[in-house]
Short mmCIF file of C-alpha atoms in Angstrom, two decimals:
data_model
loop_
_atom_site.label_atom_id
_atom_site.label_comp_id
_atom_site.label_asym_id
_atom_site.label_seq_id
_atom_site.Cartn_x
_atom_site.Cartn_y
_atom_site.Cartn_z
CA MET A 1 -16.55 84.83 -30.55
CA LEU A 2 -16.23 81.21 -31.44
CA PRO A 3 -18.03 78.66 -29.37
CA THR A 4 -16.20 77.40 -26.24
CA SER A 5 -16.54 73.95 -27.12
CA PHE A 6 -18.08 71.01 -29.20
CA ILE A 7 -20.95 69.78 -27.19
CA ASP A 8 -22.36 66.58 -28.19
CA ARG A 9 -25.70 65.99 -26.36
CA ASP A 10 -26.06 62.16 -27.06
CA SER A 11 -25.23 60.67 -23.55
CA THR A 12 -24.05 57.16 -25.07
CA ALA A 13 -20.78 56.29 -23.66
CA PRO A 14 -17.83 55.91 -26.12
CA PRO A 15 -17.12 52.47 -27.64
CA ARG A 16 -15.30 50.15 -25.37
CA ALA A 17 -12.29 48.10 -26.27
CA GLU A 18 -13.36 44.42 -27.12
CA PRO A 19 -11.52 41.58 -25.04
CA GLY A 20 -7.97 40.90 -26.41
CA GLN A 21 -7.71 44.53 -27.60
CA GLN A 22 -5.57 45.67 -24.70
CA TRP A 23 -7.97 48.00 -23.29
CA TRP A 24 -5.60 49.41 -21.01
CA ARG A 25 -3.35 51.01 -23.46
CA THR A 26 -5.74 53.77 -24.22
CA ALA A 27 -8.19 53.75 -21.31
CA ILE A 28 -9.58 56.92 -19.52
CA ILE A 29 -9.73 55.61 -15.77
CA TYR A 30 -11.60 57.63 -13.16
CA GLN A 31 -10.44 57.67 -9.52
CA THR A 32 -12.93 57.58 -6.78
CA TYR A 33 -11.95 58.22 -3.15
CA PRO A 34 -14.70 56.34 -1.53
CA ARG A 35 -14.94 58.48 1.63
CA SER A 36 -15.68 61.54 -0.52
CA PHE A 37 -17.55 60.15 -3.64
CA ALA A 38 -21.17 59.60 -2.35
CA ASP A 39 -22.53 58.68 0.80
CA SER A 40 -25.51 56.35 1.04
CA GLY A 41 -26.10 56.22 4.70
CA GLY A 42 -26.05 59.42 5.92
CA ASP A 43 -23.02 59.44 8.34
CA GLY A 44 -21.05 61.86 6.17
CA ILE A 45 -18.66 59.26 4.86
CA GLY A 46 -18.85 58.11 1.33
CA ASP A 47 -19.34 54.22 0.72
CA LEU A 48 -19.57 51.49 -1.84
CA PRO A 49 -23.41 51.69 -2.31
CA GLY A 50 -22.98 55.40 -2.92
CA ILE A 51 -20.43 54.74 -5.68
CA THR A 52 -22.78 52.14 -7.06
CA ALA A 53 -25.63 54.62 -7.07
CA ARG A 54 -23.67 57.17 -9.07
CA LEU A 55 -21.98 54.90 -11.65
CA ASP A 56 -24.21 56.18 -14.41
CA HIS A 57 -22.39 59.56 -13.92
CA LEU A 58 -19.32 57.81 -14.98
CA VAL A 59 -20.99 56.35 -18.14
CA GLU A 60 -22.44 59.80 -19.02
CA LEU A 61 -18.89 61.19 -18.65
CA GLY A 62 -17.43 58.55 -20.96
CA VAL A 63 -14.69 56.86 -18.82
CA ASP A 64 -13.60 53.33 -19.48
CA ALA A 65 -12.78 52.15 -15.84
CA VAL A 66 -12.97 53.23 -12.28
CA TRP A 67 -10.33 52.73 -9.75
CA LEU A 68 -11.27 52.65 -6.05
CA SER A 69 -8.93 53.98 -3.33
CA PRO A 70 -8.92 51.55 -0.37
CA PHE A 71 -12.11 50.40 1.18
CA TYR A 72 -10.57 47.52 3.42
CA PRO A 73 -10.99 47.15 7.24
CA SER A 74 -8.70 49.82 8.80
CA PRO A 75 -8.15 51.96 11.76
CA GLN A 76 -8.08 54.82 9.42
CA ALA A 77 -4.81 56.23 10.56
CA ASP A 78 -4.01 57.15 7.02
CA ALA A 79 -7.54 57.20 5.55
CA GLY A 80 -7.59 53.53 4.63
CA TYR A 81 -3.84 53.14 3.54
CA ASP A 82 -3.34 51.28 6.70
CA VAL A 83 -5.03 47.93 5.99
CA SER A 84 -5.78 45.54 8.87
CA ASP A 85 -7.60 42.96 6.47
CA TYR A 86 -6.97 42.65 2.91
CA ARG A 87 -9.91 40.38 2.23
CA ASP A 88 -12.95 42.35 3.51
CA VAL A 89 -14.58 45.80 3.50
CA ASP A 90 -14.61 48.25 6.38
CA PRO A 91 -18.14 48.58 7.81
CA ILE A 92 -17.82 52.37 7.01
CA PHE A 93 -17.73 51.56 3.44
CA GLY A 94 -20.27 48.78 3.33
CA SER A 95 -19.64 44.89 2.99
CA LEU A 96 -18.40 42.22 0.77
CA ASP A 97 -21.79 41.95 -0.67
CA ASP A 98 -21.82 45.65 -1.52
CA ALA A 99 -18.60 45.23 -3.26
CA ASP A 100 -19.86 42.34 -5.24
CA LYS A 101 -23.00 44.54 -6.30
CA LEU A 102 -20.64 47.44 -7.20
CA LEU A 103 -18.57 44.99 -9.51
CA ALA A 104 -21.79 43.60 -10.93
CA ALA A 105 -23.31 47.02 -11.67
CA ALA A 106 -20.12 48.26 -13.23
CA ARG A 107 -19.98 45.21 -15.53
CA GLU A 108 -23.57 45.81 -16.52
CA ARG A 109 -22.60 49.29 -17.75
CA GLY A 110 -19.24 48.20 -19.52
CA LEU A 111 -17.11 49.73 -16.80
CA ARG A 112 -13.99 48.15 -15.55
CA VAL A 113 -13.08 48.19 -11.85
CA ILE A 114 -9.53 48.64 -10.45
CA VAL A 115 -8.86 48.33 -6.61
CA ASP A 116 -6.16 49.77 -4.57
CA LEU A 117 -3.61 47.24 -3.24
CA VAL A 118 -1.34 48.49 -0.24
CA PRO A 119 1.56 45.90 -0.34
CA ASN A 120 4.40 48.13 1.14
CA HIS A 121 3.11 48.10 4.86
CA THR A 122 0.22 46.88 6.71
CA SER A 123 -1.73 48.60 9.67
CA SER A 124 -0.41 48.12 13.09
CA GLU A 125 -3.69 46.46 13.80
CA HIS A 126 -2.99 43.97 11.24
CA PRO A 127 -2.99 40.38 13.00
CA TRP A 128 0.42 39.86 11.85
CA PHE A 129 1.85 42.79 13.56
CA LYS A 130 -0.22 42.10 16.88
CA ALA A 131 1.32 38.78 16.58
CA ALA A 132 4.91 40.19 15.92
CA LEU A 133 4.64 42.43 19.12
CA ALA A 134 3.39 39.49 21.23
CA ALA A 135 6.11 37.18 20.06
CA GLY A 136 9.05 39.26 20.76
CA PRO A 137 12.51 39.73 19.43
CA GLY A 138 13.87 37.06 16.99
CA SER A 139 10.41 35.27 16.58
CA PRO A 140 9.24 34.27 13.12
CA GLU A 141 6.43 36.69 13.50
CA ARG A 142 8.70 39.46 13.52
CA SER A 143 10.46 38.42 10.56
CA ARG A 144 7.56 39.30 8.42
CA TYR A 145 8.25 43.11 9.24
CA ILE A 146 11.39 45.17 9.39
CA PHE A 147 12.56 44.99 13.14
CA ARG A 148 16.00 45.71 14.54
CA PRO A 149 17.43 45.63 18.03
CA GLU A 150 18.96 49.22 17.33
CA LYS A 151 17.80 52.13 15.23
CA PRO A 152 19.94 51.33 12.30
CA ASN A 153 19.70 54.65 10.33
CA ASN A 154 18.43 58.24 10.14
CA TRP A 155 15.58 57.60 7.74
CA GLN A 156 12.65 59.92 7.92
CA SER A 157 8.93 59.20 7.69
CA THR A 158 7.50 60.87 4.49
CA PHE A 159 4.81 62.03 6.88
CA GLY A 160 7.19 63.69 8.96
CA GLY A 161 9.42 62.45 12.00
CA PRO A 162 11.57 59.52 12.17
CA ALA A 163 11.06 56.34 10.28
CA TRP A 164 11.58 54.02 13.31
CA THR A 165 9.46 53.75 16.29
CA GLN A 166 10.53 51.67 19.36
CA VAL A 167 8.50 49.01 21.10
CA PRO A 168 8.30 48.26 24.61
CA ASP A 169 10.78 45.48 24.75
CA GLY A 170 13.62 47.74 22.97
CA GLU A 171 13.36 46.82 19.56
CA TRP A 172 12.59 49.31 16.64
CA TYR A 173 10.34 48.71 13.54
CA LEU A 174 10.63 50.62 10.31
CA HIS A 175 7.43 52.73 8.93
CA LEU A 176 8.30 54.87 5.93
CA PHE A 177 4.80 56.43 6.75
CA ASP A 178 2.77 56.71 9.83
CA ALA A 179 3.80 54.75 12.81
CA GLY A 180 0.45 52.92 12.25
CA GLN A 181 1.79 51.49 9.06
CA PRO A 182 4.60 49.16 9.61
CA ASP A 183 6.75 48.27 6.49
CA LEU A 184 6.65 44.43 5.56
CA ASN A 185 9.67 42.52 4.78
CA TRP A 186 9.37 41.70 1.31
CA ASP A 187 12.49 39.32 1.41
CA HIS A 188 10.19 36.96 3.31
CA PRO A 189 8.68 34.27 1.43
CA GLU A 190 5.61 34.18 3.60
CA VAL A 191 4.93 37.89 2.75
CA ARG A 192 5.18 37.06 -0.89
CA ALA A 193 2.77 34.14 -0.77
CA GLU A 194 0.30 36.11 1.12
CA PHE A 195 -0.10 38.63 -1.30
CA ARG A 196 -0.34 36.17 -4.36
CA ASP A 197 -3.24 34.90 -2.48
CA ILE A 198 -4.92 38.31 -2.06
CA LEU A 199 -4.35 39.03 -5.64
CA ARG A 200 -6.49 35.63 -6.32
CA PHE A 201 -8.90 36.58 -3.83
CA TRP A 202 -9.98 39.78 -5.47
CA LEU A 203 -9.37 38.50 -9.05
CA ASP A 204 -11.89 35.54 -8.23
CA ARG A 205 -14.44 38.38 -7.29
CA GLY A 206 -13.96 39.95 -10.77
CA VAL A 207 -11.88 42.92 -10.37
CA ASP A 208 -10.14 43.97 -13.46
CA GLY A 209 -6.69 44.90 -11.92
CA PHE A 210 -4.84 46.48 -8.96
CA ARG A 211 -3.39 49.98 -8.42
CA VAL A 212 -0.27 49.30 -6.41
CA ASP A 213 0.32 51.80 -3.59
CA VAL A 214 4.17 52.74 -3.11
CA ALA A 215 5.05 50.21 -5.59
CA HIS A 216 8.75 51.35 -5.63
CA GLY A 217 9.04 50.83 -1.84
CA LEU A 218 8.71 47.08 -1.24
CA ILE A 219 12.49 46.27 -1.29
CA LYS A 220 14.97 48.28 0.91
CA GLN A 221 18.74 48.29 0.23
CA ALA A 222 20.19 45.35 2.33
CA ASP A 223 22.53 47.48 4.46
CA LEU A 224 19.79 49.99 5.45
CA ALA A 225 22.36 52.74 4.67
CA ASP A 226 21.79 56.30 5.98
CA TRP A 227 20.35 58.99 3.56
CA HIS A 228 21.74 62.37 3.19
CA TYR A 229 18.87 64.63 4.19
CA PRO A 230 17.47 67.37 3.30
CA VAL A 231 17.50 65.98 -0.07
CA GLU A 232 13.90 64.67 -0.43
CA PRO A 233 13.92 60.76 -1.21
CA LEU A 234 10.16 60.28 -2.08
CA THR A 235 10.32 60.99 -5.72
CA GLY A 236 13.30 58.66 -6.45
CA PRO A 237 16.73 59.35 -7.83
CA ALA A 238 17.59 62.32 -10.16
CA THR A 239 20.24 60.15 -11.68
CA GLU A 240 21.16 56.43 -11.83
CA SER A 241 24.02 56.84 -9.46
CA ILE A 242 22.01 58.39 -6.78
CA ARG A 243 19.44 56.04 -5.39
CA PRO A 244 17.66 56.37 -1.97
CA PRO A 245 18.13 53.23 0.02
CA MET A 246 14.54 53.05 0.70
CA TRP A 247 13.01 53.25 -2.98
CA ASP A 248 13.20 51.83 -6.42
CA GLN A 249 15.43 48.92 -5.63
CA ASP A 250 16.05 46.48 -8.59
CA ALA A 251 14.80 43.50 -6.74
CA VAL A 252 11.38 44.90 -6.57
CA HIS A 253 10.96 43.93 -10.16
CA ASP A 254 10.98 40.23 -9.30
CA VAL A 255 7.75 40.77 -7.12
CA TYR A 256 6.01 42.22 -10.21
CA ARG A 257 7.01 39.52 -12.58
CA ASP A 258 5.60 36.99 -9.88
CA TRP A 259 2.33 39.07 -9.74
CA ARG A 260 2.08 39.39 -13.57
CA ARG A 261 2.21 35.55 -13.70
CA VAL A 262 -0.91 35.33 -11.35
CA LEU A 263 -2.90 37.79 -13.25
CA GLU A 264 -2.32 35.73 -16.56
CA GLU A 265 -4.00 32.81 -14.98
CA TYR A 266 -7.24 34.90 -15.44
CA PRO A 267 -8.99 36.00 -18.55
CA GLY A 268 -10.06 39.59 -19.66
CA GLU A 269 -6.97 41.67 -19.62
CA ARG A 270 -6.45 42.09 -15.69
CA ILE A 271 -3.70 44.82 -15.10
CA LEU A 272 -1.37 46.20 -12.65
CA VAL A 273 -0.84 49.88 -12.27
CA ALA A 274 2.32 51.16 -10.49
CA GLU A 275 2.15 54.19 -8.05
CA ALA A 276 5.90 54.62 -8.32
CA TRP A 277 7.55 58.11 -7.56
CA VAL A 278 10.45 57.29 -9.74
CA ALA A 279 12.64 59.52 -11.84
CA PRO A 280 14.03 59.89 -14.49
CA SER A 281 11.34 58.48 -16.85
CA GLU A 282 13.66 55.57 -18.03
CA ARG A 283 13.66 54.34 -14.38
CA LEU A 284 9.95 54.42 -14.27
CA ALA A 285 9.63 52.62 -17.68
CA ALA A 286 11.35 49.61 -15.84
CA TYR A 287 8.12 48.82 -14.12
CA VAL A 288 6.10 48.49 -17.39
CA ARG A 289 8.39 46.03 -19.17
CA PRO A 290 6.51 43.30 -20.89
CA ASP A 291 6.58 40.85 -18.03
CA GLU A 292 5.82 43.25 -15.23
CA MET A 293 3.25 45.80 -14.76
CA HIS A 294 0.92 47.32 -17.36
CA GLN A 295 0.86 50.95 -16.49
CA ALA A 296 2.85 53.34 -14.14
CA PHE A 297 1.59 56.80 -13.03
CA ASN A 298 3.56 59.54 -14.85
CA PHE A 299 4.32 61.90 -12.03
CA GLU A 300 6.89 63.46 -13.85
CA TYR A 301 4.17 64.90 -16.08
CA LEU A 302 2.02 65.83 -13.25
CA GLU A 303 4.79 67.92 -11.67
CA ALA A 304 6.02 69.53 -14.93
CA ALA A 305 5.76 73.36 -15.01
CA TRP A 306 3.30 75.32 -16.93
CA THR A 307 5.51 76.23 -19.88
CA ALA A 308 5.80 75.03 -23.47
CA ALA A 309 9.29 74.00 -23.01
CA ALA A 310 8.73 72.00 -19.92
CA GLN A 311 5.53 70.39 -21.29
CA HIS A 312 7.45 69.56 -24.57
CA GLU A 313 10.35 67.95 -22.65
CA VAL A 314 8.37 65.65 -20.21
CA ILE A 315 6.04 64.58 -23.09
CA THR A 316 8.88 63.79 -25.55
CA ARG A 317 10.60 61.85 -22.53
CA SER A 318 7.65 59.96 -21.58
CA LEU A 319 6.82 58.68 -24.70
CA ALA A 320 10.25 57.90 -25.69
CA ALA A 321 11.01 55.87 -22.60
CA ASN A 322 7.67 53.84 -22.64
CA ALA A 323 8.03 53.00 -26.40
CA ALA A 324 11.65 51.66 -25.38
CA VAL A 325 9.81 48.88 -23.48
CA GLY A 326 6.63 48.63 -25.60
CA ALA A 327 4.26 50.13 -22.93
CA PRO A 328 1.74 52.83 -23.20
CA THR A 329 2.23 56.38 -21.41
CA THR A 330 -0.01 57.26 -18.74
CA TRP A 331 -0.96 61.04 -18.20
CA VAL A 332 -2.24 62.32 -14.89
CA LEU A 333 -2.91 65.95 -13.30
CA SER A 334 -4.74 65.20 -10.04
CA ASN A 335 -5.19 62.63 -7.46
CA HIS A 336 -5.86 62.14 -3.76
CA ASP A 337 -2.09 62.93 -2.77
CA VAL A 338 -1.56 66.33 -4.60
CA LEU A 339 -3.01 69.81 -4.77
CA ARG A 340 -5.87 69.59 -7.30
CA HIS A 341 -4.55 71.23 -10.59
CA ALA A 342 -7.44 73.82 -10.66
CA SER A 343 -5.53 75.27 -7.65
CA ARG A 344 -1.83 74.09 -8.30
CA LEU A 345 -1.83 75.92 -11.77
CA GLY A 346 -3.10 79.10 -10.25
CA LEU A 347 0.08 79.35 -8.13
CA PRO A 348 3.07 81.49 -9.86
CA ILE A 349 5.18 79.19 -12.23
CA GLY A 350 8.13 77.93 -10.25
CA SER A 351 6.29 77.97 -6.71
CA PRO A 352 7.41 75.07 -4.55
CA ARG A 353 4.85 72.18 -4.75
CA PRO A 354 3.34 72.35 -0.99
CA ARG A 355 1.87 69.39 0.63
CA GLY A 356 -1.48 71.01 1.15
CA ILE A 357 -2.10 74.82 1.53
CA GLY A 358 -3.83 76.53 4.33
CA ALA A 359 -5.55 79.77 4.93
CA ASP A 360 -2.26 81.55 6.04
CA ASP A 361 -0.25 80.46 2.93
CA PRO A 362 -0.16 82.03 -0.39
CA GLN A 363 -3.36 81.41 -2.23
CA PRO A 364 -3.74 80.33 -5.65
CA ASP A 365 -5.60 82.58 -8.23
CA PRO A 366 -8.81 80.68 -8.75
CA VAL A 367 -9.69 82.00 -12.21
CA LEU A 368 -6.31 81.73 -13.56
CA GLY A 369 -6.15 78.14 -12.05
CA LEU A 370 -9.20 77.02 -13.59
CA ARG A 371 -8.46 78.60 -17.01
CA ARG A 372 -4.95 76.55 -17.01
CA ALA A 373 -6.51 73.62 -15.69
CA ARG A 374 -8.87 73.27 -18.49
CA ALA A 375 -6.32 73.93 -21.03
CA ALA A 376 -3.95 71.22 -19.35
CA THR A 377 -7.02 68.93 -19.34
CA LEU A 378 -7.37 69.27 -23.14
CA LEU A 379 -3.61 68.95 -23.74
CA MET A 380 -3.51 65.80 -21.64
CA LEU A 381 -6.55 64.18 -23.26
CA ALA A 382 -5.04 64.69 -26.74
CA LEU A 383 -1.94 62.65 -26.01
CA PRO A 384 -1.54 58.87 -27.03
CA GLY A 385 -1.79 56.54 -24.26
CA SER A 386 -4.12 56.22 -21.07
CA ALA A 387 -5.15 59.13 -18.89
CA TYR A 388 -6.52 59.21 -15.28
CA LEU A 389 -9.06 61.45 -13.81
CA TYR A 390 -9.54 62.35 -10.12
CA GLN A 391 -13.14 62.42 -8.97
CA GLY A 392 -14.36 66.17 -9.11
CA GLU A 393 -11.81 67.48 -11.64
CA GLU A 394 -14.53 67.02 -14.27
CA LEU A 395 -16.35 69.82 -12.26
CA GLY A 396 -13.33 72.06 -11.96
CA LEU A 397 -13.14 71.67 -8.29
CA PRO A 398 -10.34 73.50 -6.50
CA GLU A 399 -8.26 72.66 -3.58
CA HIS A 400 -10.07 73.60 -0.28
CA THR A 401 -7.44 75.95 1.05
CA THR A 402 -9.05 77.67 3.84
CA MET A 403 -10.18 74.39 5.65
CA PRO A 404 -10.04 75.16 9.54
CA ASP A 405 -7.14 73.25 11.25
CA GLU A 406 -9.25 71.46 13.69
CA ALA A 407 -11.22 69.86 10.74
CA ARG A 408 -7.81 68.41 9.16
CA GLN A 409 -7.38 64.70 9.52
CA ASP A 410 -4.25 63.84 7.39
CA PRO A 411 -1.46 62.33 9.68
CA MET A 412 0.99 64.32 7.68
CA PHE A 413 -0.71 67.49 9.40
CA ARG A 414 -0.58 65.88 12.60
CA ARG A 415 3.18 64.37 12.45
CA THR A 416 4.65 67.89 11.21
CA GLN A 417 2.70 69.70 14.03
CA GLY A 418 0.75 71.69 11.27
CA GLU A 419 3.85 72.80 9.25
CA GLN A 420 2.41 70.66 6.33
CA LYS A 421 -1.27 71.24 5.79
CA GLY A 422 -1.54 67.52 4.23
CA ARG A 423 -3.72 66.31 1.71
CA ASP A 424 -7.27 66.83 3.14
CA GLY A 425 -7.77 69.99 0.86
CA CYS A 426 -8.15 67.57 -2.35
CA ARG A 427 -10.12 64.94 -0.44
CA VAL A 428 -13.15 67.06 0.40
CA PRO A 429 -16.54 65.36 -0.49
CA ILE A 430 -17.69 66.33 -3.98
CA PRO A 431 -20.78 68.38 -4.84
CA TRP A 432 -23.69 66.96 -6.85
CA GLU A 433 -26.63 69.27 -6.09
CA ALA A 434 -26.15 73.02 -5.54
CA ASP A 435 -29.23 73.53 -3.20
CA ALA A 436 -29.06 70.33 -1.12
CA PRO A 437 -27.48 70.00 2.28
CA GLY A 438 -23.86 69.03 1.95
CA TYR A 439 -24.40 69.59 -1.86
CA GLY A 440 -26.09 66.28 -2.12
CA PHE A 441 -23.17 64.28 -1.01
CA GLY A 442 -25.63 62.24 1.27
CA PRO A 443 -29.02 62.13 2.69
CA SER A 444 -28.26 63.88 5.95
CA GLY A 445 -26.08 66.74 4.51
CA ALA A 446 -23.13 65.67 6.95
CA THR A 447 -19.58 65.53 5.33
CA TRP A 448 -16.61 64.16 7.01
CA LEU A 449 -14.62 67.06 5.91
CA PRO A 450 -16.18 70.66 5.45
CA GLN A 451 -16.91 71.85 1.91
CA PRO A 452 -16.10 75.17 0.67
CA PRO A 453 -18.82 77.60 -0.35
CA VAL A 454 -17.67 77.84 -3.93
CA PHE A 455 -18.71 74.28 -4.33
CA ALA A 456 -22.34 75.34 -4.77
CA ALA A 457 -21.64 77.05 -8.11
CA LEU A 458 -19.49 74.06 -9.41
CA ALA A 459 -22.11 71.28 -8.49
CA LEU A 460 -22.81 68.86 -11.28
CA ASP A 461 -26.48 69.89 -11.46
CA ARG A 462 -25.16 73.48 -12.14
CA GLN A 463 -22.97 72.44 -15.01
CA ARG A 464 -24.74 69.46 -16.71
CA GLY A 465 -26.12 70.69 -20.18
CA VAL A 466 -24.58 74.14 -19.80
CA GLN A 467 -22.44 74.96 -22.92
CA GLY A 468 -18.96 75.91 -21.90
CA SER A 469 -19.05 74.33 -18.45
CA THR A 470 -16.26 72.36 -17.30
CA TYR A 471 -18.04 69.19 -17.02
CA GLU A 472 -19.48 69.63 -20.51
CA MET A 473 -15.91 70.24 -21.74
CA TYR A 474 -14.76 67.10 -20.19
CA ARG A 475 -17.64 65.18 -21.57
CA SER A 476 -17.36 66.39 -25.14
CA ALA A 477 -13.31 65.82 -24.94
CA LEU A 478 -13.71 62.29 -23.83
CA ARG A 479 -16.07 61.63 -26.80
CA LEU A 480 -13.97 63.21 -29.24
CA ARG A 481 -11.08 61.49 -27.94
CA ALA A 482 -12.82 58.08 -28.56
CA GLN A 483 -14.25 59.14 -31.91
CA HIS A 484 -10.74 60.20 -33.28
CA GLN A 485 -8.91 57.20 -31.37
CA LEU A 486 -6.65 59.79 -29.81
CA GLY A 487 -5.42 57.23 -27.10
CA ALA A 488 -4.11 54.87 -29.96
CA GLY A 489 -2.43 57.72 -31.96
CA THR A 490 0.91 58.87 -32.60
CA LEU A 491 2.06 62.25 -31.67
CA THR A 492 4.13 64.32 -34.27
CA TRP A 493 5.42 67.61 -33.14
CA ALA A 494 4.58 70.48 -35.52
CA ASP A 495 6.54 73.93 -35.88
CA GLY A 496 5.30 76.39 -33.44
CA LEU A 497 6.15 79.84 -32.15
CA ASP A 498 8.02 80.38 -28.90
CA GLY A 499 5.72 79.55 -25.91
CA VAL A 500 3.23 77.81 -28.38
CA LEU A 501 2.97 73.90 -28.40
CA THR A 502 1.69 72.32 -31.24
CA PHE A 503 1.32 68.51 -32.38
CA GLN A 504 -0.74 66.27 -34.64
CA ASN A 505 -2.29 63.30 -33.37
CA GLY A 506 -4.06 61.32 -36.30
CA SER A 507 -6.66 63.79 -37.87
CA VAL A 508 -6.49 66.20 -34.79
CA PHE A 509 -4.24 69.19 -34.66
CA VAL A 510 -3.59 70.55 -31.02
CA LEU A 511 -2.33 73.86 -29.90
CA THR A 512 -1.74 75.12 -26.45
CA ASN A 513 -0.86 78.66 -26.03
CA PHE A 514 1.62 79.30 -23.21
CA ALA A 515 2.79 82.73 -24.66
CA ASP A 516 1.68 86.22 -23.65
CA THR A 517 0.13 87.15 -27.09
CA PRO A 518 -2.66 85.16 -29.14
CA ALA A 519 -1.52 82.46 -31.44
CA ALA A 520 -2.93 81.76 -34.94
CA LEU A 521 -4.39 78.55 -36.00
CA PRO A 522 -3.46 77.13 -39.47
CA PRO A 523 -5.54 78.49 -42.12
CA GLY A 524 -8.84 76.55 -42.55
CA ALA A 525 -8.69 74.83 -39.20
CA ARG A 526 -12.05 73.41 -38.37
CA ILE A 527 -12.43 73.99 -34.22
CA LEU A 528 -13.32 70.63 -32.72
CA ILE A 529 -13.08 71.91 -29.11
CA SER A 530 -11.42 74.69 -27.14
CA SER A 531 -10.77 75.18 -23.40
CA GLU A 532 -11.91 78.83 -23.46
CA PRO A 533 -13.65 81.01 -26.36
CA LEU A 534 -11.09 82.16 -28.91
CA ASP A 535 -10.65 86.11 -29.63
CA SER A 536 -13.11 87.60 -32.28
CA ASP A 537 -10.46 87.11 -34.91
CA GLY A 538 -10.05 83.41 -34.43
CA LYS A 539 -6.84 83.40 -32.55
CA VAL A 540 -6.02 81.54 -29.35
CA PRO A 541 -5.64 83.27 -26.18
CA THR A 542 -3.14 82.72 -23.64
CA ASP A 543 -3.70 79.50 -21.53
CA VAL A 544 -6.16 77.98 -23.86
CA THR A 545 -5.87 74.58 -25.58
CA VAL A 546 -7.67 73.99 -29.05
CA TRP A 547 -8.37 70.71 -30.98
CA ALA A 548 -8.86 71.33 -34.69
CA GLU A 549 -9.01 69.48 -38.02
CA VAL A 550 -6.90 71.01 -40.52
#
């Protein structure tokens, strides 16, 4: 049996891009969800000092940058995506001084830092919204948001229920998410000026960029026309002729051209990253034209079926669409809003994509899910462009699918009366030490969401240095990716059998076997890494990815 993977024991991080080399085109960016990464204070909630204390894990893993989900002051109606102050840190996460220390510690280690920005909506506790409620109908304060004297349309919140809420004086305000997240009016010059100032506040503190939440949602169609439900509008139009009135309006691009000019006032390749649920790829590519954003999350890739045909199609489309505007393609398999891919890929191919899984729902196959997740990861990391990793995926963490309903905190669960389980299952605090309380998440053992027992076997201290572990596979793959410059490479499809995906990227030959029978590698292939052991005759089993030199 051939080795499971190439293991390089040297813990030195891969070489970083030098200034002026557009580091973001090939970067590996690691998402931390601060509530669930590491707790320094013992209250069961992760915080900025906890992240600072664990930065060496990211260096050892071999990533280039860390993206922080929101840490701003917030009533936490949506786990921090309801911001009440964009220029401070919520006390549950620390202080501005802690943010500065994190930025400094990351810089010392050669890591860049990207922070979340939430411009589509504020919290209902934001001073602007409080002033709007106090000022009354027709006031300048209300014009910063989207108020109407009558409910103008049938729009639904993406968390369930109506997207309009009535206030005591009779007017209605728009919230495409929770009622505690009123949408801003981006046709208002004061809103635009405020966010330019917010950008500069964090750029002056040294951040390297912004991940922009709901980047496709800022501008609404002027007539606020009805939408034809039950067609799901969140992921954007299927064709150019069908555009939901609340998403992906052309005028949104003027906002990002304006922001790009702000970033270019600063040295050091600061970047904008769009969270834009937009299809097809050509519409998404509009967000990364040369004078707009630098990257956009490739959700079409994340949602592609685990088949050779589907993967070939989405990779080809993504590369072509981004090449047309001179932008790199990004690749992502998991984040804080979707089922972890170690569980998602354990569901039958073609299954609906649920927003969370509960104990009474059909359960993913954990063995199959992890096997496919490892293969999918090696496939993704071999592609040219930039890739995003979600905290804990390097440990092979699954979704917590049996979490008790009483422990769930996602507003999606509440607003749908439990019909949708929500996103708590992918946000569970991650395990560092198998035998410690709370698996080493914090000094008290408390965790804001319960951890499943399987986390013990997947804890970092059970995987570090263990050949064939998921953690060591990630670490080796990232090192090989840097050594062979795969992020800056060019993909050339190779001839393959039905159900077998093969391509060349520079000196590396990549094969992923989706077929039911083993696949042969080219004669003389030298294995660099494989997601699972090969057969005794050197063939690649089903649901396995191999990198080789031929």
